[in-house]
Structures are given as structure tokens and as C-alpha cells.
Coordinates of N, CA, C and O in Angstrom, one line a residue:
M1 N 108.4 110.4 83.9 CA 107.2 109.2 83.8 C 107.1 109.0 85.3 O 105.8 109.0 85.7
F2 N 108.1 108.8 86.2 CA 108.2 108.8 87.6 C 107.5 109.9 88.2 O 106.5 109.4 89.4
D3 N 107.8 111.3 87.6 CA 106.7 112.1 88.7 C 105.6 111.9 88.5 O 104.8 112.2 89.2
I4 N 105.2 111.6 87.1 CA 103.6 111.4 86.8 C 103.1 110.5 87.9 O 102.0 110.3 88.6
L5 N 103.8 108.9 88.2 CA 103.1 108.3 89.0 C 103.1 108.7 90.5 O 102.1 108.4 90.8
V6 N 103.9 109.5 90.7 CA 104.4 110.2 92.3 C 102.9 110.9 92.3 O 102.2 110.9 93.2
Y7 N 102.9 111.8 91.5 CA 101.9 112.6 91.4 C 100.1 112.0 91.3 O 99.4 112.0 92.3
L8 N 99.6 110.7 90.6 CA 98.7 109.9 90.8 C 98.9 109.2 92.0 O 97.4 109.6 92.7
Y9 N 100.1 109.0 92.6 CA 99.6 108.1 93.9 C 98.9 109.5 94.8 O 98.2 109.3 96.0
E10 N 99.6 110.5 94.9 CA 99.6 111.3 95.9 C 98.3 112.3 95.7 O 97.6 112.9 96.5
T11 N 97.6 112.3 94.2 CA 96.5 113.1 94.2 C 95.3 112.1 94.6 O 94.3 112.2 94.4
Y12 N 95.2 111.1 94.0 CA 94.0 109.8 94.2 C 94.3 108.9 95.0 O 95.0 108.2 94.4
Y13 N 93.6 108.9 95.9 CA 93.3 108.0 96.9 C 93.6 106.5 96.3 O 94.2 105.5 96.6
R14 N 93.0 106.2 95.9 CA 92.6 105.2 94.8 C 92.6 104.8 93.5 O 92.3 105.7 92.5
P15 N 92.7 104.0 92.8 CA 93.2 104.3 91.5 C 91.7 104.3 90.3 O 91.5 104.9 89.9
D16 N 90.6 103.9 91.2 CA 89.3 104.1 90.4 C 89.0 105.5 90.6 O 87.9 105.8 89.9
A17 N 89.4 106.1 91.6 CA 89.3 107.4 91.7 C 89.7 108.4 90.5 O 89.4 109.5 90.7
C18 N 90.6 107.8 89.9 CA 91.3 108.4 88.4 C 90.4 108.2 87.7 O 89.5 107.5 87.1
P19 N 90.4 109.2 86.9 CA 89.9 109.3 85.6 C 90.0 108.7 84.5 O 90.7 108.5 84.9
E20 N 89.3 108.8 83.1 CA 89.4 108.1 82.2 C 90.6 108.6 81.7 O 90.9 109.2 81.9
P21 N 91.3 107.7 80.7 CA 92.6 108.0 80.2 C 92.6 109.2 79.6 O 93.8 109.9 79.6
A22 N 91.6 109.5 78.6 CA 91.5 111.0 78.0 C 91.7 112.1 79.0 O 92.3 113.2 78.5
A23 N 90.4 112.0 79.7 CA 90.0 113.0 80.9 C 91.4 113.5 82.1 O 92.5 114.3 82.1
L24 N 92.1 112.1 82.2 CA 93.6 112.0 82.7 C 94.7 112.8 82.3 O 95.0 114.0 82.6
A25 N 95.0 112.5 80.7 CA 95.8 112.9 80.3 C 95.7 114.6 79.8 O 96.9 115.4 80.7
R26 N 94.5 115.0 79.7 CA 94.3 116.4 80.1 C 94.5 117.2 81.5 O 95.2 118.5 81.2
K27 N 94.1 116.2 82.1 CA 94.6 116.9 83.7 C 96.0 117.1 84.1 O 96.6 118.1 84.8
L28 N 96.4 115.9 83.4 CA 98.3 116.1 83.5 C 98.7 116.8 83.2 O 99.4 117.8 83.1
S29 N 98.3 117.4 81.8 CA 98.9 118.2 80.7 C 98.4 119.5 81.4 O 99.5 120.6 81.2
A30 N 97.3 119.4 81.7 CA 97.2 121.1 82.7 C 98.0 121.4 83.4 O 98.2 122.7 84.0
V31 N 98.3 120.0 84.7 CA 99.0 120.2 85.5 C 100.7 120.9 85.1 O 101.2 121.3 86.2
G32 N 100.9 120.4 84.3 CA 102.1 121.1 83.1 C 103.2 119.8 83.1 O 104.2 120.2 83.0
F33 N 103.0 118.8 82.9 CA 103.3 117.3 82.8 C 103.9 117.5 81.2 O 102.6 118.1 80.3
D34 N 104.8 116.7 80.4 CA 105.0 117.1 79.2 C 104.0 115.7 79.0 O 103.8 114.6 79.1
D35 N 103.4 115.7 77.1 CA 102.7 114.9 76.5 C 103.7 113.6 76.6 O 102.6 112.4 76.7
V36 N 104.3 113.8 76.1 CA 105.3 112.2 75.8 C 105.5 111.4 77.2 O 105.1 110.1 77.2
E37 N 105.8 112.7 78.4 CA 105.8 111.8 79.5 C 104.3 111.3 79.8 O 104.1 110.0 80.8
I38 N 103.5 111.7 79.4 CA 102.2 111.5 80.2 C 102.0 110.2 79.4 O 101.3 109.5 80.0
S39 N 101.7 110.2 78.1 CA 101.7 109.1 77.2 C 102.7 107.5 78.1 O 101.8 107.1 77.9
E40 N 103.5 108.3 77.9 CA 104.2 106.9 78.7 C 103.8 106.2 79.6 O 103.7 104.9 79.9
A41 N 103.7 107.0 80.7 CA 103.6 107.2 82.4 C 102.2 106.2 81.8 O 101.6 104.9 82.6
L42 N 100.8 106.6 81.4 CA 99.7 106.2 80.9 C 99.5 104.6 80.5 O 99.2 103.7 80.7
V43 N 100.6 104.5 79.5 CA 100.4 103.1 79.0 C 101.4 102.2 79.9 O 100.8 101.0 80.2
W44 N 102.3 102.7 80.1 CA 103.0 101.8 81.7 C 101.9 101.2 82.7 O 102.0 100.4 83.3
L45 N 101.2 102.7 83.3 CA 100.0 102.5 84.4 C 99.0 101.5 83.4 O 98.7 100.3 84.3
T46 N 98.8 101.2 82.6 CA 97.7 100.3 81.8 C 98.0 99.0 81.7 O 97.5 97.9 82.0
D47 N 99.6 98.6 81.4 CA 99.9 97.7 81.1 C 100.2 97.0 82.9 O 99.7 95.8 82.8
L48 N 100.6 97.5 83.8 CA 100.4 97.3 85.3 C 99.2 97.2 85.9 O 99.0 95.9 86.2
T49 N 98.3 97.9 85.5 CA 96.3 97.3 85.8 C 96.1 96.1 85.0 O 95.9 95.3 86.3
E50 N 96.9 96.2 83.9 CA 96.3 94.4 83.6 C 96.9 93.4 84.2 O 96.1 92.7 84.5
M51 N 97.8 93.6 84.4 CA 98.9 93.0 85.2 C 98.4 92.5 86.8 O 98.0 91.4 87.1
A52 N 98.0 93.2 87.3 CA 98.0 93.5 88.8 C 96.2 92.8 88.7 O 96.2 92.4 89.8
G53 N 95.5 93.0 87.9 CA 94.3 92.4 88.2 C 94.1 91.2 87.9 O 92.9 90.8 87.8
D54 N 94.9 90.1 87.1 CA 94.4 89.2 86.7 C 94.1 88.2 88.2 O 95.5 87.5 88.7
E55 N 93.0 87.8 88.5 CA 92.9 86.7 89.5 C 93.6 85.9 89.9 O 93.7 85.7 90.6
T56 N 93.7 85.1 88.8 CA 94.0 83.9 89.0 C 95.4 83.9 88.9 O 95.8 83.0 90.2
A57 N 96.2 84.9 88.6 CA 97.5 85.0 88.9 C 97.6 85.0 90.1 O 98.7 84.5 91.2
L58 N 96.6 85.7 91.0 CA 97.3 86.3 92.2 C 96.3 85.2 93.2 O 97.2 85.4 94.3
A59 N 95.9 84.5 92.9 CA 96.1 83.0 93.8 C 97.0 82.2 93.7 O 97.0 81.4 94.9
F60 N 97.8 82.0 92.8 CA 99.3 81.8 93.0 C 99.9 81.4 93.7 O 100.5 83.0 94.4
T61 N 100.7 80.7 94.8 CA 101.5 80.8 95.8 C 103.0 79.9 95.5 O 102.5 78.9 95.0
S62 N 103.5 80.5 96.4 CA 105.0 79.6 95.8 C 106.2 79.9 97.0 O 106.0 80.9 97.5
S63 N 106.8 78.8 97.0 CA 107.9 79.2 98.4 C 109.1 78.6 97.8 O 110.2 78.1 98.6
G64 N 109.0 78.6 96.5 CA 110.5 78.1 95.7 C 111.6 79.9 95.8 O 110.7 81.0 96.1
T65 N 112.5 79.1 95.3 CA 113.4 80.5 95.5 C 113.6 81.3 94.1 O 113.7 80.2 93.1
R66 N 113.8 82.4 93.8 CA 113.6 82.9 92.5 C 115.0 83.1 92.2 O 116.1 83.8 92.7
F67 N 115.3 82.4 90.8 CA 116.6 82.9 90.4 C 116.5 84.2 89.1 O 115.9 83.9 88.3
Y68 N 117.4 84.4 89.6 CA 117.6 86.0 88.3 C 118.2 85.6 87.3 O 119.5 84.9 87.2
V69 N 117.9 85.5 85.9 CA 118.7 85.3 84.8 C 119.1 86.3 84.7 O 119.3 87.4 84.9
P70 N 120.8 86.0 83.9 CA 121.6 87.5 83.7 C 121.0 88.5 83.2 O 121.1 89.7 83.4
R71 N 120.3 88.4 82.3 CA 119.6 89.5 81.3 C 118.8 90.4 82.9 O 118.3 91.7 82.7
E72 N 117.9 89.6 83.0 CA 117.1 90.6 84.6 C 118.2 90.9 85.5 O 117.8 92.1 85.8
Y73 N 118.8 90.3 85.9 CA 119.9 90.9 87.1 C 121.2 92.0 86.6 O 120.9 93.0 87.3
D74 N 121.3 92.0 85.5 CA 121.6 92.9 84.6 C 120.9 94.2 84.8 O 121.2 95.1 85.0
A75 N 119.9 94.3 84.1 CA 118.6 95.3 84.2 C 118.6 95.6 85.7 O 118.1 97.3 85.7
L76 N 118.1 94.6 86.3 CA 118.2 95.1 87.9 C 118.6 95.8 88.8 O 119.1 96.7 89.4
G77 N 119.8 95.1 88.7 CA 121.0 95.5 89.5 C 120.9 95.1 91.0 O 120.0 94.4 90.9
S78 N 121.9 95.0 91.7 CA 122.1 94.3 93.3 C 121.4 94.8 93.9 O 120.5 94.1 94.6
S79 N 121.1 96.4 93.8 CA 120.2 96.7 95.1 C 118.8 96.9 94.8 O 118.2 96.2 95.5
A80 N 118.5 96.3 93.8 CA 116.9 96.3 93.4 C 116.7 95.0 93.5 O 115.4 95.0 94.3
V81 N 117.3 94.0 93.1 CA 117.2 92.4 93.5 C 117.1 92.6 95.3 O 116.6 91.9 95.6
G82 N 118.2 93.0 95.7 CA 118.4 92.8 97.2 C 116.9 93.5 97.7 O 116.5 92.8 98.4
F83 N 116.4 94.4 97.5 CA 115.3 95.3 97.9 C 114.2 94.0 97.5 O 113.5 93.9 98.5
I84 N 114.0 93.7 96.5 CA 112.8 92.9 95.9 C 112.7 92.1 97.1 O 111.9 91.4 97.3
Q85 N 113.9 91.1 97.0 CA 113.8 89.9 97.8 C 113.6 90.2 99.5 O 113.0 89.4 99.9
F86 N 114.0 91.4 100.1 CA 113.9 91.9 101.2 C 112.0 92.2 101.4 O 111.8 91.7 102.1
L87 N 111.6 92.9 100.3 CA 110.4 93.1 100.3 C 109.1 91.4 100.2 O 108.5 91.3 101.1
E88 N 110.0 90.7 99.8 CA 109.1 89.4 99.8 C 109.2 88.6 101.0 O 108.2 87.7 101.5
S89 N 110.4 89.1 102.0 CA 110.7 88.1 102.5 C 110.0 88.8 104.0 O 109.4 88.1 104.7
A90 N 109.5 89.8 103.8 CA 108.6 90.7 104.8 C 107.5 90.4 104.4 O 106.7 91.0 105.5
G91 N 106.8 89.7 103.5 CA 105.7 89.4 103.4 C 105.2 91.0 103.0 O 103.6 90.8 102.7
V92 N 105.6 91.7 102.1 CA 105.0 92.8 101.5 C 104.9 92.5 100.1 O 103.4 92.8 99.5
L93 N 105.6 91.5 99.6 CA 105.4 91.5 98.0 C 104.6 89.8 98.2 O 105.4 88.7 98.8
S94 N 103.8 88.9 97.0 CA 103.8 88.0 97.1 C 104.5 87.6 96.0 O 104.9 88.6 94.9
P95 N 104.7 86.2 95.5 CA 105.3 85.8 94.6 C 105.4 86.7 93.1 O 105.7 86.6 92.6
V96 N 103.5 86.5 92.8 CA 103.1 87.2 91.8 C 103.2 88.4 91.9 O 103.6 89.1 90.4
Q97 N 103.1 88.9 92.9 CA 103.8 90.7 93.3 C 104.8 90.9 92.7 O 105.6 91.7 91.7
R98 N 105.9 90.1 93.2 CA 107.0 90.4 92.8 C 107.4 90.0 90.8 O 108.2 90.8 90.6
E99 N 106.9 89.1 90.7 CA 107.1 89.1 89.5 C 106.5 90.3 88.3 O 107.2 90.6 87.6
I100 N 105.5 90.8 89.0 CA 104.6 92.0 88.5 C 105.8 93.0 88.1 O 106.1 93.7 87.5
V101 N 106.5 93.4 89.8 CA 107.6 94.2 89.8 C 108.6 93.9 88.8 O 109.0 95.1 88.2
I102 N 109.0 92.9 88.7 CA 110.3 92.5 87.6 C 110.1 92.9 86.3 O 110.6 93.3 85.5
E103 N 108.5 92.7 86.4 CA 108.3 93.2 84.2 C 108.0 94.2 84.1 O 108.3 95.0 83.4
R104 N 107.8 95.2 85.0 CA 107.3 96.4 85.4 C 108.8 96.9 85.0 O 109.0 98.2 84.4
A105 N 110.0 96.9 85.8 CA 111.0 97.4 86.2 C 111.4 96.9 84.5 O 112.3 98.1 83.7
L106 N 111.6 95.6 84.1 CA 112.4 95.6 83.0 C 111.5 96.5 81.4 O 112.4 96.3 80.7
A107 N 110.5 96.5 81.7 CA 109.9 97.6 80.3 C 110.3 99.1 80.7 O 110.2 99.3 79.8
L108 N 110.9 99.2 81.2 CA 111.6 100.2 81.4 C 112.5 100.6 80.3 O 113.0 101.8 80.3
E109 N 113.3 99.7 80.5 CA 114.4 99.7 79.2 C 115.3 100.7 80.1 O 116.1 101.3 79.1
E110 N 115.5 100.5 81.1 CA 116.2 101.0 82.0 C 117.8 100.1 82.8 O 117.1 99.3 83.2
S111 N 118.6 100.4 82.6 CA 120.0 99.5 83.0 C 121.0 100.2 84.1 O 121.4 100.6 83.3
P112 N 121.2 100.1 84.9 CA 120.2 99.1 86.0 C 119.1 100.2 86.6 O 119.4 101.5 86.5
V113 N 117.6 99.6 86.9 CA 117.0 100.4 87.2 C 117.2 100.8 89.1 O 117.6 100.3 89.8
G114 N 117.1 102.0 88.8 CA 117.2 102.8 90.2 C 116.4 102.3 91.5 O 115.4 102.0 91.3
L115 N 117.3 102.5 92.5 CA 116.2 102.0 93.8 C 114.9 102.7 94.1 O 113.8 102.0 94.6
G116 N 115.2 104.2 93.7 CA 114.1 105.2 93.8 C 113.1 104.6 92.8 O 112.0 104.6 93.4
K117 N 113.3 104.4 91.6 CA 112.3 104.0 90.8 C 111.7 102.6 91.0 O 110.6 102.8 90.9
L118 N 112.6 101.7 91.1 CA 111.8 100.6 92.0 C 110.9 100.5 92.9 O 110.1 99.8 92.8
K119 N 110.8 101.5 94.2 CA 110.4 101.7 95.2 C 108.8 102.1 94.6 O 108.1 101.7 95.3
I120 N 109.2 103.3 93.4 CA 107.8 103.7 93.2 C 107.3 102.5 92.1 O 105.6 102.8 92.3
I121 N 107.9 101.8 91.9 CA 107.0 100.7 91.1 C 106.6 99.8 92.3 O 105.2 99.2 91.6
V122 N 107.2 99.5 93.0 CA 106.2 98.8 94.2 C 105.2 99.2 94.7 O 103.9 98.9 94.8
L123 N 105.4 100.6 95.0 CA 104.2 101.3 95.3 C 103.3 101.5 94.5 O 101.7 101.6 95.1
M124 N 103.2 101.6 93.3 CA 102.0 102.0 92.1 C 101.7 100.5 92.0 O 100.0 100.2 92.0
L125 N 102.3 99.1 92.4 CA 101.6 98.1 92.4 C 100.4 98.0 93.7 O 99.5 97.7 93.1
L126 N 101.3 98.2 94.7 CA 100.0 98.0 95.9 C 98.8 99.0 95.8 O 98.0 99.1 95.8
W127 N 99.3 100.3 95.1 CA 98.1 101.2 94.8 C 97.3 100.6 93.3 O 96.1 101.0 94.3
S128 N 97.5 100.4 93.0 CA 96.7 99.4 91.7 C 96.0 98.3 92.3 O 94.9 98.3 91.5
Q129 N 96.5 97.4 93.2 CA 95.7 96.7 93.8 C 94.7 96.9 94.9 O 94.2 96.2 95.7
G130 N 94.8 98.3 95.3 CA 94.2 99.1 96.5 C 94.5 98.7 97.7 O 93.9 98.2 98.7
K131 N 95.9 98.4 98.1 CA 96.5 97.6 98.9 C 97.7 99.0 99.4 O 98.3 99.7 98.8
E132 N 97.7 98.9 100.8 CA 98.2 100.4 101.2 C 99.7 99.5 102.1 O 99.2 98.9 103.3
P133 N 100.8 99.6 101.8 CA 101.5 99.5 102.7 C 101.6 100.1 104.6 O 101.4 101.0 104.6
D134 N 101.8 98.5 105.4 CA 102.1 99.9 106.8 C 103.1 100.7 106.6 O 104.0 101.0 106.3
A135 N 103.2 101.2 108.1 CA 103.6 102.3 108.3 C 105.2 102.2 108.1 O 105.9 103.3 107.2
L136 N 106.0 101.2 108.8 CA 107.2 101.1 108.6 C 107.4 100.6 107.0 O 108.9 101.5 106.6
M137 N 106.8 100.2 106.4 CA 107.3 99.9 105.1 C 106.7 101.1 104.3 O 107.9 101.1 103.0
F138 N 105.8 101.8 104.6 CA 105.4 102.9 103.8 C 106.8 103.5 104.0 O 107.2 104.7 102.8
D139 N 107.6 104.1 105.1 CA 108.6 104.8 105.3 C 109.9 104.5 104.1 O 110.8 105.4 104.1
D140 N 109.7 103.2 104.5 CA 111.2 102.5 103.5 C 111.1 102.7 101.9 O 112.1 102.5 101.4
L141 N 109.8 102.3 102.0 CA 109.3 103.3 99.9 C 109.7 104.2 99.9 O 110.2 105.0 98.7
F142 N 109.1 105.4 100.7 CA 109.7 106.8 100.4 C 110.5 107.4 101.6 O 111.2 108.4 101.3
G143 N 111.4 106.3 101.8 CA 112.4 106.8 102.9 C 113.9 107.6 101.8 O 113.5 107.3 100.1
S144 N 114.7 107.2 102.1 CA 115.8 107.5 101.7 C 116.6 106.9 100.1 O 116.0 105.8 100.6
D145 N 116.8 107.3 99.0 CA 117.4 106.4 97.8 C 118.4 106.3 98.1 O 119.3 105.7 97.3
D146 N 119.7 106.1 99.0 CA 120.6 105.8 99.3 C 121.1 104.7 98.8 O 121.1 104.0 99.8
E147 N 121.3 104.4 97.4 CA 121.7 103.1 97.3 C 123.0 102.6 97.8 O 123.4 101.1 97.2
Q148 N 123.6 103.1 98.5 CA 124.7 102.6 99.0 C 124.7 101.8 100.5 O 125.8 101.1 101.0
A149 N 123.3 102.6 100.9 CA 123.2 102.0 102.3 C 123.3 100.3 102.2 O 122.3 99.9 101.8
P150 N 123.7 99.4 103.1 CA 123.3 98.3 102.9 C 121.9 97.8 103.7 O 121.8 98.4 104.6
R151 N 121.4 96.7 103.3 CA 119.8 96.4 104.0 C 120.3 95.2 104.7 O 121.0 94.3 104.4
L152 N 119.5 95.6 106.0 CA 120.2 94.3 107.2 C 118.9 94.0 107.1 O 117.5 94.3 107.6
L153 N 118.6 92.5 107.1 CA 117.7 91.6 107.4 C 117.7 90.9 108.7 O 119.0 90.4 109.4
H154 N 116.7 91.4 109.5 CA 116.9 90.5 110.9 C 116.0 89.3 111.1 O 114.9 88.9 110.7

């Protein structure tokens, strides 16, 4: 599924440049992606688009601290939680975007979510909202997936 998401990001500059789901599924199939993965990716992306397009939620701001319930922390893992906190403190993610990233990661039903997959989720969220991370953050999102390297906050 994540190969398809990266392919979409690299192929279509903006989400509105993507064809309708049926046509997109045919194109992805013609490129060589598996039908089951295509279906999963399109459902996941549709849910992301619906959440990211909620204008009332995007207006919400918060300055509180996000506490993770054990189920979330177990599903995300410490690397993913640390990365999410880093992105929020760097101003890349708003509190609403953070919640969308968490929800989409939990929708994977994978535990723990790998840091590489979490980076793709963040990138797809920004892409679906028509936002592009600055050059340094883009390098961090597409940089090494070495989960053993500690994240340093300055």
C-alpha cells in the first residue's frame, strides 16, 4: 500500500491532479500494482482526504500537551510518538493534523508503526491538503529510516 502512496505523491503534484478512483485504479493496475493493495490504498487515501478536508477541524488550535493512551502508544511505538512530537514542535503539524496522522496510523492495524511508514503518512497528509514541507523538513521526511538514531531537539 505504501508503495502506491509514494507513487501517487511522486506522480501527481497535487491531489486534485489525480484521476477519479476508478480511473486511478486502472492506471495503478496498468503500472503493475496488486489489485488488493490498490483497493486498500484508495480506501485509506479516501479516508485521509475526508479527514484532512474538514475545514471546521482545521480551524481548531490547541496549546495543550497530547497524552497517548496505552493502545495508541503501543500501536505507534516510541519512535513514531517522538517523531510526531518533533513535527508538532517544529510547526510542521498542527494539533488537528497530528490527530489525523495518529488516526491514519492506527487505521493500519500494525503495531508498532514503522518510522518510515509514519513519514509517508505525514507526507500524504500534507500532500492531500496542498501543503509542501520546507526543504529541510522534506529531507527529514524522505531521509534515512534508521529508527535507532536518536532525534535531537535544539
